[in-house]
mmCIF file of C-alpha atoms and ligand atoms in Angstrom:
data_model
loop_
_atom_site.group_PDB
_atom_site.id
_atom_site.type_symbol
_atom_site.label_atom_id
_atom_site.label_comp_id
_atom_site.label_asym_id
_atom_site.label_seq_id
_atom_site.Cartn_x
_atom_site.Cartn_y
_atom_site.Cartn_z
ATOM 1 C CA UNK T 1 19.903 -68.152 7.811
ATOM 2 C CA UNK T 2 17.135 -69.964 5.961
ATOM 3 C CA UNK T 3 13.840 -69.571 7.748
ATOM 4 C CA UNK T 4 13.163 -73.163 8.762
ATOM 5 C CA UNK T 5 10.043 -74.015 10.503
ATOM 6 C CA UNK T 6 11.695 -76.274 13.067
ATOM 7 C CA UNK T 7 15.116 -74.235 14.824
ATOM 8 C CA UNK T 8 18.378 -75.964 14.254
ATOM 9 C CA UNK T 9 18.246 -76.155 17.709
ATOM 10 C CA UNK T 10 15.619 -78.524 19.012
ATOM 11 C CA UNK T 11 17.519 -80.815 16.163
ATOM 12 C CA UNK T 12 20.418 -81.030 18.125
ATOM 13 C CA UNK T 13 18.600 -81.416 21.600
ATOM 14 C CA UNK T 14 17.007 -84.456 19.479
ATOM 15 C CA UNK T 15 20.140 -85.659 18.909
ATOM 16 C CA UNK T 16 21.471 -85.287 22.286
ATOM 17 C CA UNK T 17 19.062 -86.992 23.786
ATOM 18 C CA UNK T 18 19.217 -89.666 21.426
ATOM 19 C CA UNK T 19 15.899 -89.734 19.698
ATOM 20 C CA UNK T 20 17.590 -89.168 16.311
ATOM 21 C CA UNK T 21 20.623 -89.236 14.504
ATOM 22 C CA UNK T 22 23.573 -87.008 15.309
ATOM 23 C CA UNK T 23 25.138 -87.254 11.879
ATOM 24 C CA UNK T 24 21.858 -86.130 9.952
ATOM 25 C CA UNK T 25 20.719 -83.845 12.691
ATOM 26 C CA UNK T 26 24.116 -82.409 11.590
ATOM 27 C CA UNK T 27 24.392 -82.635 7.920
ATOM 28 C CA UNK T 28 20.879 -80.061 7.994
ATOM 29 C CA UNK T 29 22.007 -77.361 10.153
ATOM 30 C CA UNK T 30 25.066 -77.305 7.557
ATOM 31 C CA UNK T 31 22.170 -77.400 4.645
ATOM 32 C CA UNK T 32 20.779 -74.386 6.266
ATOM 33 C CA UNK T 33 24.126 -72.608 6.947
ATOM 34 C CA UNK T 34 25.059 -72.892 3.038
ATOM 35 C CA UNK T 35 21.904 -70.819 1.938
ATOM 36 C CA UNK T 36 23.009 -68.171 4.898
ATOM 37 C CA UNK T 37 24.757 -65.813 2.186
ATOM 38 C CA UNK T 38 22.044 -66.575 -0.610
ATOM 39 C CA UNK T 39 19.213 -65.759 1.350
ATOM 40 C CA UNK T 40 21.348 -62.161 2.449
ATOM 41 C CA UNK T 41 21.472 -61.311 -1.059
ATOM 42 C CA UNK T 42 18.125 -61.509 -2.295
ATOM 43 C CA UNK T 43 17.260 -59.791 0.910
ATOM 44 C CA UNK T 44 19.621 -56.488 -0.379
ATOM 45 C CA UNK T 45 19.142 -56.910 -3.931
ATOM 46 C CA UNK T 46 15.330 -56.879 -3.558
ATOM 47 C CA UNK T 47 15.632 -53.587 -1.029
ATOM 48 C CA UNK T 48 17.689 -51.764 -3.504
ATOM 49 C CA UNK T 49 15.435 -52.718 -6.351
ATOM 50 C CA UNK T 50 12.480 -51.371 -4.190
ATOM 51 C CA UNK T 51 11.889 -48.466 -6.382
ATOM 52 C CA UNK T 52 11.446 -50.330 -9.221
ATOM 53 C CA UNK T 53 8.069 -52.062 -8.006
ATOM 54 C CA UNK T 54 5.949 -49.689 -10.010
ATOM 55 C CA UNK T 55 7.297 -50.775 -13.055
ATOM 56 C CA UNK T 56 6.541 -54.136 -13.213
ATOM 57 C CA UNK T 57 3.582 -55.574 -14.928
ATOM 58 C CA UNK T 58 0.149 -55.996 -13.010
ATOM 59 C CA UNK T 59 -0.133 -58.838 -10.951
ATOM 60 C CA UNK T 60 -0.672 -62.220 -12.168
ATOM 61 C CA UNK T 61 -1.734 -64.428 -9.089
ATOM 62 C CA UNK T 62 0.140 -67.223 -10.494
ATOM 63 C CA UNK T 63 1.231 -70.443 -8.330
ATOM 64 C CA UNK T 64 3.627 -73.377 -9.060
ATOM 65 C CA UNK T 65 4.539 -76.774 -7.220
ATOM 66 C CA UNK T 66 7.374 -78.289 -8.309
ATOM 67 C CA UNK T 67 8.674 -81.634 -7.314
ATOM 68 C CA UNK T 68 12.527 -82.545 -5.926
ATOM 69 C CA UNK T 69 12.190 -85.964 -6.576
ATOM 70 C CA UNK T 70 14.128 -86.031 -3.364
ATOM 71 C CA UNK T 71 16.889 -84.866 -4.411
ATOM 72 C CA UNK T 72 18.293 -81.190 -3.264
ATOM 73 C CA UNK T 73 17.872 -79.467 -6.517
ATOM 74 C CA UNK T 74 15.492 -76.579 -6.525
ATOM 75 C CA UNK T 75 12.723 -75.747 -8.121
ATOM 76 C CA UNK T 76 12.885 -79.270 -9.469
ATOM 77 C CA UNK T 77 10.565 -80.578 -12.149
ATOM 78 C CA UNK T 78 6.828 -78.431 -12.405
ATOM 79 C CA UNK T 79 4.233 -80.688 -11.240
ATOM 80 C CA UNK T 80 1.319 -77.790 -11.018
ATOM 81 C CA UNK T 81 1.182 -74.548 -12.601
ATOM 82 C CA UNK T 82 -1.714 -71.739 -12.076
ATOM 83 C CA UNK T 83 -3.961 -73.143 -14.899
ATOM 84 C CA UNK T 84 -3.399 -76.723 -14.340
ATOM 85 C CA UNK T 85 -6.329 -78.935 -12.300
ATOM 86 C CA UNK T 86 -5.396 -80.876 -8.916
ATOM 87 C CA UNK T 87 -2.657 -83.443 -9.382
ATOM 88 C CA UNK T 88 -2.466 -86.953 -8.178
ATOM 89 C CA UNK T 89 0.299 -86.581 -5.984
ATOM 90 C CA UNK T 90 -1.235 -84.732 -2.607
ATOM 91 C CA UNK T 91 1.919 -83.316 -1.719
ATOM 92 C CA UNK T 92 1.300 -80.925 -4.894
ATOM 93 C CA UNK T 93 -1.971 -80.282 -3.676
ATOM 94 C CA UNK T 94 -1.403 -78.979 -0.351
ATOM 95 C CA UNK T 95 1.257 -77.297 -1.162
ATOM 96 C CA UNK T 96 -0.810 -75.375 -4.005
ATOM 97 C CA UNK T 97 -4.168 -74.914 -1.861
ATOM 98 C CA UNK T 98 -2.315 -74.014 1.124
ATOM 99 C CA UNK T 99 -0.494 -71.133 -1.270
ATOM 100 C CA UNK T 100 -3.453 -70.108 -2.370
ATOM 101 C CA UNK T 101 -5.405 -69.856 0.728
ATOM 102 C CA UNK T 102 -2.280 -67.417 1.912
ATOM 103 C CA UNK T 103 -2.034 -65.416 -1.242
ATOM 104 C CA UNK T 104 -5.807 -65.168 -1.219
ATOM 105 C CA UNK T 105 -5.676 -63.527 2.516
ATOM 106 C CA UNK T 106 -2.971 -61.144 1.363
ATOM 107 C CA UNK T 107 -5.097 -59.746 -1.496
ATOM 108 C CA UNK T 108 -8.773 -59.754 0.480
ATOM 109 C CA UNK T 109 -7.656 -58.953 3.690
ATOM 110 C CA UNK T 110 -4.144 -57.356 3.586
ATOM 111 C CA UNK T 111 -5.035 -55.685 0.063
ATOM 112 C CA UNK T 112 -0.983 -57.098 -1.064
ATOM 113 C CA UNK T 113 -0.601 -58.968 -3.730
ATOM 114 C CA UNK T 114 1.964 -62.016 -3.078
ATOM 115 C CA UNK T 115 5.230 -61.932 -1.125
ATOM 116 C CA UNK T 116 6.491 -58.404 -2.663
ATOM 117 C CA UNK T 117 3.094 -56.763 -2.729
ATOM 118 C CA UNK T 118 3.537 -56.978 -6.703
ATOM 119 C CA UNK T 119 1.960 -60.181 -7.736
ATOM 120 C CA UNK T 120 5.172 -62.060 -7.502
ATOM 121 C CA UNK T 121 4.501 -66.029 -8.691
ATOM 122 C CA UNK T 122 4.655 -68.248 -5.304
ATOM 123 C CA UNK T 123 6.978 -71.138 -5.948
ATOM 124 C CA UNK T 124 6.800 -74.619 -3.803
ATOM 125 C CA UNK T 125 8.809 -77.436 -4.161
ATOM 126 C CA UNK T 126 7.642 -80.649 -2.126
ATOM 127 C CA UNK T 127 9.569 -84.030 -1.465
ATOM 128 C CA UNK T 128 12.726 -81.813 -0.782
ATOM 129 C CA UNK T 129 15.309 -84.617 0.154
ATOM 130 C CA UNK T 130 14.257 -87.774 1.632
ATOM 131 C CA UNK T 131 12.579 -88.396 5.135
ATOM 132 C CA UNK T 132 13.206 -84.414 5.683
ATOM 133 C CA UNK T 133 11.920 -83.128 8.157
ATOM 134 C CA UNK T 134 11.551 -79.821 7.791
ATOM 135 C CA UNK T 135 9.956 -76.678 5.456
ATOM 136 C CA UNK T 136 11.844 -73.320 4.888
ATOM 137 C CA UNK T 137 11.891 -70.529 3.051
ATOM 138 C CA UNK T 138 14.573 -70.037 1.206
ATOM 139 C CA UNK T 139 14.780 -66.338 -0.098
ATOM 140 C CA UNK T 140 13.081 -67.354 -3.365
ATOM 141 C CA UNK T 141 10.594 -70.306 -2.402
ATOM 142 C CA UNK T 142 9.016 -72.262 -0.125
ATOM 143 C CA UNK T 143 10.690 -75.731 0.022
ATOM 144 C CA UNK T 144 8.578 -78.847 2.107
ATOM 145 C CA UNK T 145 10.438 -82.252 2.814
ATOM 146 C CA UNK T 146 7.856 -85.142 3.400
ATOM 147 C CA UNK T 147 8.437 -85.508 7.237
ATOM 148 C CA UNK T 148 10.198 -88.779 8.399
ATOM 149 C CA UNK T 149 7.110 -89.651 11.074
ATOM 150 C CA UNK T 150 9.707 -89.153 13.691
ATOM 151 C CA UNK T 151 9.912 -85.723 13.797
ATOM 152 C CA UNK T 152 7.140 -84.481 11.839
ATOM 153 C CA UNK T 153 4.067 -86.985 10.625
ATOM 154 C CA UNK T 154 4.836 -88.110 7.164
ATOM 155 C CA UNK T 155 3.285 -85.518 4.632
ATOM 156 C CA UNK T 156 2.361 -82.883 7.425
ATOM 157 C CA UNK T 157 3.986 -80.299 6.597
ATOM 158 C CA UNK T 158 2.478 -78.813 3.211
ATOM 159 C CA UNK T 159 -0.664 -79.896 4.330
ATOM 160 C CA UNK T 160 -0.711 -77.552 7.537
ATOM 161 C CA UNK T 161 -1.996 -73.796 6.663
ATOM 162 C CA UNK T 162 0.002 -72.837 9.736
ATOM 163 C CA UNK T 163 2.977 -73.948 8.172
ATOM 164 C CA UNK T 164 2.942 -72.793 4.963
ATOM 165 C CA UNK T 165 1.426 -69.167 6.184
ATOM 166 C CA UNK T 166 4.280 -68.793 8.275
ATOM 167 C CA UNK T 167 6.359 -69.955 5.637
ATOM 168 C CA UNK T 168 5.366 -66.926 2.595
ATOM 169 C CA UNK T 169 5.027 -64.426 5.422
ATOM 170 C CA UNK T 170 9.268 -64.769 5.292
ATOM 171 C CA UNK T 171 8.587 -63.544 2.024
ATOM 172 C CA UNK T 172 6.686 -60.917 3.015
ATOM 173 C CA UNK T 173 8.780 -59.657 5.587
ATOM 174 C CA UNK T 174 11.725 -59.808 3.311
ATOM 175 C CA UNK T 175 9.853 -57.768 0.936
ATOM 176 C CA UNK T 176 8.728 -55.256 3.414
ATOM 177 C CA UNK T 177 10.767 -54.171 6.815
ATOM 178 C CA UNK T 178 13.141 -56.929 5.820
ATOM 179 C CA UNK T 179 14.031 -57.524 9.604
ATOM 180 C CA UNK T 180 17.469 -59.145 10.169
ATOM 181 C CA UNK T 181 17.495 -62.699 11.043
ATOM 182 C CA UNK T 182 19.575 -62.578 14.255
ATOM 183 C CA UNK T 183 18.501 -61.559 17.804
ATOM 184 C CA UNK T 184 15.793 -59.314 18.567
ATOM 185 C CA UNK T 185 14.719 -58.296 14.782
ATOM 186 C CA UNK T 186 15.359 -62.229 13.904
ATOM 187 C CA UNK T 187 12.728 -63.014 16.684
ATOM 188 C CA UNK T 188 10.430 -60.189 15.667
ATOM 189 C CA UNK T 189 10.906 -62.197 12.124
ATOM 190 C CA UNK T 190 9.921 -65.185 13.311
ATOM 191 C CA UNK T 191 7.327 -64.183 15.370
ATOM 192 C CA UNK T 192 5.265 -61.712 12.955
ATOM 193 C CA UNK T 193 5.534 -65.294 10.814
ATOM 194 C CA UNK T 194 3.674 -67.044 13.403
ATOM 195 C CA UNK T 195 1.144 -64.101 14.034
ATOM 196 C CA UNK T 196 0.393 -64.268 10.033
ATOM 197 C CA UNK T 197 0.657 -68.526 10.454
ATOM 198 C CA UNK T 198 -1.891 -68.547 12.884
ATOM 199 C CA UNK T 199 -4.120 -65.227 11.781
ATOM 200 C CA UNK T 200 -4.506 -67.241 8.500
ATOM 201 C CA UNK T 201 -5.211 -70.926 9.512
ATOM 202 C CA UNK T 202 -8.248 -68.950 11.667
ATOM 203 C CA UNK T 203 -9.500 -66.982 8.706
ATOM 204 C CA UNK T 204 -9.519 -70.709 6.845
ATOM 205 C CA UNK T 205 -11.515 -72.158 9.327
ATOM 206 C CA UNK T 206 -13.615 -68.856 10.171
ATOM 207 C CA UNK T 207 -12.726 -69.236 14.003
ATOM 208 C CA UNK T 208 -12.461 -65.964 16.131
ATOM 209 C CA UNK T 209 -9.744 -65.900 18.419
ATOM 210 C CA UNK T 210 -11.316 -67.422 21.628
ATOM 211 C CA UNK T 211 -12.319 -70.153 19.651
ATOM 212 C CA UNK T 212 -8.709 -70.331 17.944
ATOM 213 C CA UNK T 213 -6.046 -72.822 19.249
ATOM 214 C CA UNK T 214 -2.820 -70.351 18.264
ATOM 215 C CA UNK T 215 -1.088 -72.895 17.776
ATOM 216 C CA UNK T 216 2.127 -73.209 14.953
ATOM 217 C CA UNK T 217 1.667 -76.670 13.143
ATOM 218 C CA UNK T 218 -1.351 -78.376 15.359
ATOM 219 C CA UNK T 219 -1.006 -82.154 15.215
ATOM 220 C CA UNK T 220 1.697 -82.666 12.842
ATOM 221 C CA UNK T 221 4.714 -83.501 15.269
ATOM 222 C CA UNK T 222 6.002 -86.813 15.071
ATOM 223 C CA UNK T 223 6.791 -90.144 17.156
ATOM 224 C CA UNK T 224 9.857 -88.477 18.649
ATOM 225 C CA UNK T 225 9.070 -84.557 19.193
ATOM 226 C CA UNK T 226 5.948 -85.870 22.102
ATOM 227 C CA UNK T 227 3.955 -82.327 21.227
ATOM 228 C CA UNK T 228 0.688 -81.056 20.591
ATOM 229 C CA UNK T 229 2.450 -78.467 18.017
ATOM 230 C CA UNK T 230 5.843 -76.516 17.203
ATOM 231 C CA UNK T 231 4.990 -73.051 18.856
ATOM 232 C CA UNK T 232 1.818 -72.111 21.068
ATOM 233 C CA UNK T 233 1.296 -67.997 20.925
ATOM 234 C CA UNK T 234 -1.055 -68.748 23.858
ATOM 235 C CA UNK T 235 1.413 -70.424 26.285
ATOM 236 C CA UNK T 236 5.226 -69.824 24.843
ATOM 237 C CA UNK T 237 6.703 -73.066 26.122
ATOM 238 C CA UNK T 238 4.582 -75.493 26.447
ATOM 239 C CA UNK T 239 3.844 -76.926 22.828
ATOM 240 C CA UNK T 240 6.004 -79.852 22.850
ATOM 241 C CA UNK T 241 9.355 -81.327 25.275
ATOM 242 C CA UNK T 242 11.515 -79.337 24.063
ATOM 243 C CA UNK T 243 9.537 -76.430 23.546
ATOM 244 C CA UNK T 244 11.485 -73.413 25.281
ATOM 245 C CA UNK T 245 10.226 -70.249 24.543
ATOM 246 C CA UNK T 246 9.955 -67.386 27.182
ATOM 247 C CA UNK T 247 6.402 -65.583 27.388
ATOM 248 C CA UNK T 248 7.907 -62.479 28.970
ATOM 249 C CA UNK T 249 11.268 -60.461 29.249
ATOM 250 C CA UNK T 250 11.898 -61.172 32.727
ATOM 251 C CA UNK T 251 12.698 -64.961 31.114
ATOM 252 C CA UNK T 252 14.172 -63.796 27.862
ATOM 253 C CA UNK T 253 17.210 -66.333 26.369
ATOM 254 C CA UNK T 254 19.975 -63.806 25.966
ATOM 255 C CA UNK T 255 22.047 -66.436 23.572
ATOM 256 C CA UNK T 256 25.217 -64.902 21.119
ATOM 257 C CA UNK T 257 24.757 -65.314 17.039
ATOM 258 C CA UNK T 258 27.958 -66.774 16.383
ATOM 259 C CA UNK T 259 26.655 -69.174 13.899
ATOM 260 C CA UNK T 260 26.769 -72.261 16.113
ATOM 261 C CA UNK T 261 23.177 -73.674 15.221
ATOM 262 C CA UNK T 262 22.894 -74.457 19.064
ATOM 263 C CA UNK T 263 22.004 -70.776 19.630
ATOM 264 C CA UNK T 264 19.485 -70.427 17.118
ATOM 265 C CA UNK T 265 20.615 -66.948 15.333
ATOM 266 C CA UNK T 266 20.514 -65.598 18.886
ATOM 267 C CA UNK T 267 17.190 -67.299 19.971
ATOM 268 C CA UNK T 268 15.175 -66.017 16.845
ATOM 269 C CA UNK T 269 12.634 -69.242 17.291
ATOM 270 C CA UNK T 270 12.936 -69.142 21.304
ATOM 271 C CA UNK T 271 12.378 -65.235 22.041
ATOM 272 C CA UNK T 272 9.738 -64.783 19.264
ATOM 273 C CA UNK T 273 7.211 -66.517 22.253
ATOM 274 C CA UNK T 274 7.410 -62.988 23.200
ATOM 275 C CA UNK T 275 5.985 -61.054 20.623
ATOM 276 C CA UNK T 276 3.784 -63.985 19.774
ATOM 277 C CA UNK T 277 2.121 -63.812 23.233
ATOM 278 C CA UNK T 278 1.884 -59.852 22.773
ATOM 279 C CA UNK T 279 -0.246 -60.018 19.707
ATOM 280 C CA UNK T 280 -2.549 -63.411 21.243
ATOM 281 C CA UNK T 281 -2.861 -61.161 24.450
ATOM 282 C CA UNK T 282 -4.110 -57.735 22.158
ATOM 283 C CA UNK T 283 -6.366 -60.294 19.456
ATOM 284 C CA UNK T 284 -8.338 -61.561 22.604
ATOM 285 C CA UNK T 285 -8.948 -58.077 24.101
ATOM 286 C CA UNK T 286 -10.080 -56.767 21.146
ATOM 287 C CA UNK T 287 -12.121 -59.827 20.460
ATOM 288 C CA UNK T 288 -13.961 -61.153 17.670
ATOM 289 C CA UNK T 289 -11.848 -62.033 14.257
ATOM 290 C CA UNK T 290 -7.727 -61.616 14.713
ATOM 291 C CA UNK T 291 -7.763 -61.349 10.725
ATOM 292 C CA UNK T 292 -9.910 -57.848 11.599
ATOM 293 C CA UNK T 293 -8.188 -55.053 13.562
ATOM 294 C CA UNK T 294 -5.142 -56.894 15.278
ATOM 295 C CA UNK T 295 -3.614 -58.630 11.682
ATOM 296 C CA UNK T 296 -4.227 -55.191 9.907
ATOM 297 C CA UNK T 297 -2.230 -52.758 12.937
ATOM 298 C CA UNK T 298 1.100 -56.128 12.949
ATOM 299 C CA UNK T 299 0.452 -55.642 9.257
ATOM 300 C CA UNK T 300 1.010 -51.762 8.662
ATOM 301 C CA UNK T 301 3.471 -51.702 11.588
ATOM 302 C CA UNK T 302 5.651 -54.705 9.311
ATOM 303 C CA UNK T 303 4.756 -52.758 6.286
ATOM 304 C CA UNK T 304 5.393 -49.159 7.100
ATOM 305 C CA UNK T 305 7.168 -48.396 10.163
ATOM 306 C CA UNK T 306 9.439 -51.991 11.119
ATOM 307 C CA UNK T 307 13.272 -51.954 10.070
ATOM 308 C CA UNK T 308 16.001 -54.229 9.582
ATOM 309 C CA UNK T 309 17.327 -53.509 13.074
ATOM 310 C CA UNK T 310 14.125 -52.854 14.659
ATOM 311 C CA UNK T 311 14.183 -54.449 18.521
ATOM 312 C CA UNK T 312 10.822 -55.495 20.439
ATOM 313 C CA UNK T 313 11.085 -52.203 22.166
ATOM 314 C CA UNK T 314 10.323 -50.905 18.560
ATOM 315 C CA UNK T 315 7.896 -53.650 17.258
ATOM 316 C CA UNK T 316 5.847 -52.145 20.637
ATOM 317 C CA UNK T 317 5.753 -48.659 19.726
ATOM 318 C CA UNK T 318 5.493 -49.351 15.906
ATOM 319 C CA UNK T 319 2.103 -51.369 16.599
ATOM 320 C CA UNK T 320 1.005 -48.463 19.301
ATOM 321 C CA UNK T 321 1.394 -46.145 16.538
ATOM 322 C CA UNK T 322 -0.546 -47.857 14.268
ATOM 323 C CA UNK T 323 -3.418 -48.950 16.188
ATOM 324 C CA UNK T 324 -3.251 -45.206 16.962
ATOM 325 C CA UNK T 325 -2.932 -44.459 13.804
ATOM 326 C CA UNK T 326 -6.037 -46.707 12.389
ATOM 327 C CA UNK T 327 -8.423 -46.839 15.122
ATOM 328 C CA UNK T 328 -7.696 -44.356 17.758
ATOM 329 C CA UNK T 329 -6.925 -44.203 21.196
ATOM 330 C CA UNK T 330 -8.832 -47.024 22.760
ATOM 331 C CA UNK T 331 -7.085 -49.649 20.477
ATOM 332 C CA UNK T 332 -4.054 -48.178 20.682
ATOM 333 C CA UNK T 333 -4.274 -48.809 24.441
ATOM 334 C CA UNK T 334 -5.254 -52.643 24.059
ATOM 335 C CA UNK T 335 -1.867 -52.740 22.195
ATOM 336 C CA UNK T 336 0.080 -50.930 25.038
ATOM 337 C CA UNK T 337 -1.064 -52.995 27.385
ATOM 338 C CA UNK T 338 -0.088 -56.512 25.823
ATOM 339 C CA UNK T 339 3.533 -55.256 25.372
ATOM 340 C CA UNK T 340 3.189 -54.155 29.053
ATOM 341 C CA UNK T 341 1.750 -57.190 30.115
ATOM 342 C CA UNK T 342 4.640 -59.140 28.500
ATOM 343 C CA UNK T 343 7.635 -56.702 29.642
ATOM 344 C CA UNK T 344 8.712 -55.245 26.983
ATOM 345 C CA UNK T 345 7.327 -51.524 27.251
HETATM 346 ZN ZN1 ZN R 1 10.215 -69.225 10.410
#
């Protein structure tokens, strides 16, 4: 399944509860079902190719926005390339800055370079479709639709570092333990996208993490989602109506992935409020910046110990081990304790 920011699901309890239309509420979860098998494939072709990383050239920190027109073709026509000046459409803008800002963290922080640690060129496309409310990535890309103002405020969603964070850290994670999209390992997906979403939106805006909001896509929900934001790490559950994500295991959403968009992969957008709450709980215990010790032990767990089948029983002892591993004992206890405190170890 294509990572979309907003789950299939909360579409169709939209739909049901007649704040939008059934028919295009519809017609996207079959859009995202169609790029199921594509998005599989560059997931296993990139794996196999893994070996091969060394070979290719030195990075080249190069970012393009393309343009849909609308219109479901992708990349679509180049409106922005690495050299080129701001353009007149903001769309482009956003989409670039907001690109840069996370490719930028990667390299300073993270020491990676792009999505496959390798200097790959981030692609955008913006004004995917019209009135679409939604952004995904897409196995190659990040793709943006202009928001409808029901769902999400028109022009939102490239403009929102959460977003678009969340967004390349798919890449990332495809690139790296490549966790499956489905169940436990699809929430751990999901939710190690958020962690990076919200770790980078506070390194843009220099907060530490009592000051930060953690929340996915602050202010940007529409007329018809009544929300302050599309995921809170800090309170699981309670960032908009229809917001139903557990903060611990004694309320986790056992649901089947049997490709009915209803169940969301197996609740890969509802149980990722657990992990989410796991890292919020460990970044304000440690204190100070979440970009600091907390991003770099989710990082090197993603990066070195995470696989594709790896379960939040996992995710818990992978980031034990690397605090461990890192910083010691002490630190390594701070992470225990939030995977305690949520019910998972
Ligand atoms: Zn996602």
């Amino acid at each position: 399944m294509v990572c979309f920011i907003l789950p299939t699901h909360v579409l169709l309890e939209l739909a049901e509860a007649g704040e939008i239309d059934l028919r295009e509420a519809a017609k996207a979860a079959v859009a995202s079902a169609g790029m199921h098998a594509r998005r599989a494939a560059v997931t296993a072709l990139v794996q196999s190719l893994g070996v091969e990383a060394e070979l290719m050239p030195p990075p080249q920190e190069r970012k393009f926005v393309f343009d849909a027109q609308h219109g479901v073709d992708l990349p679509g026509v180049l409106r922005r390339g690495p050299n080129d000046g701001p353009h007149a459409d903001k769309a482009v803008n956003d989409a670039f800055d907001n690109a840069d800002r996370t490719y930028d963290f990667y390299r300073d922080v993270l020491g990676r370079h792009s999505v496959d640690g390798n200097g790959a060129d981030l692609i955008s496309t913006v004004h995917y479709r019209r009135n679409f409310d939604n952004a995904f990535w897409e196995g190659t890309q990040m793709v943006y639709g202009d928001g409808s103002g029901k769902i999400f405020k028109v022009g939102s969603l490239a403009a929102d570092t959460s977003v678009v964070a969340h967004e390349i850290t798919h890449g990332v994670v495809q690139f790296t333990a490549g966790l499956v999209y489905s169940k436990q390992s699809g929430a751990l997906n999901e939710s190690w996208a958020d962690v990076f979403g919200s770790v980078i939106k506070q390194h843009t805006l220099g907060q530490t993490a009592d000051q930060a909001d953690w929340l996915l896509g602050e202010g940007i929900l529409g007329t018809q989602l009544p929300g302050r934001a599309l995921r809170s790490m800090k309170e699981p559950g309670t960032a908009h109506d229809f917001d139903r994500q557990p903060a611990h295991m004694d309320d986790y959403v056992d649901l089947p992935d049997n490709g009915d968009p209803r169940n969301d992969n197996g609740g890969v957008h509802i149980n990722s409020g657990i992990p989410n709450k796991a890292f919020y709980l460990v970044a304000t215990s440690v204190g100070g910046h979440s970009w600091e010790k907390p991003a770099l032990i989710w990082y090197d767990a993603l990066a070195t110990r995470l696989q594709r089948n790896s379960q939040f029983k996992d995710a818990a002892e992978a980031t034990v081990a690397s605090a461990k591993e890192l910083y010691g004992d002490d630190e390594a206890g701070i992470v225990r304790s939030a995977w305690r405190e949520v019910g998972v170890l």
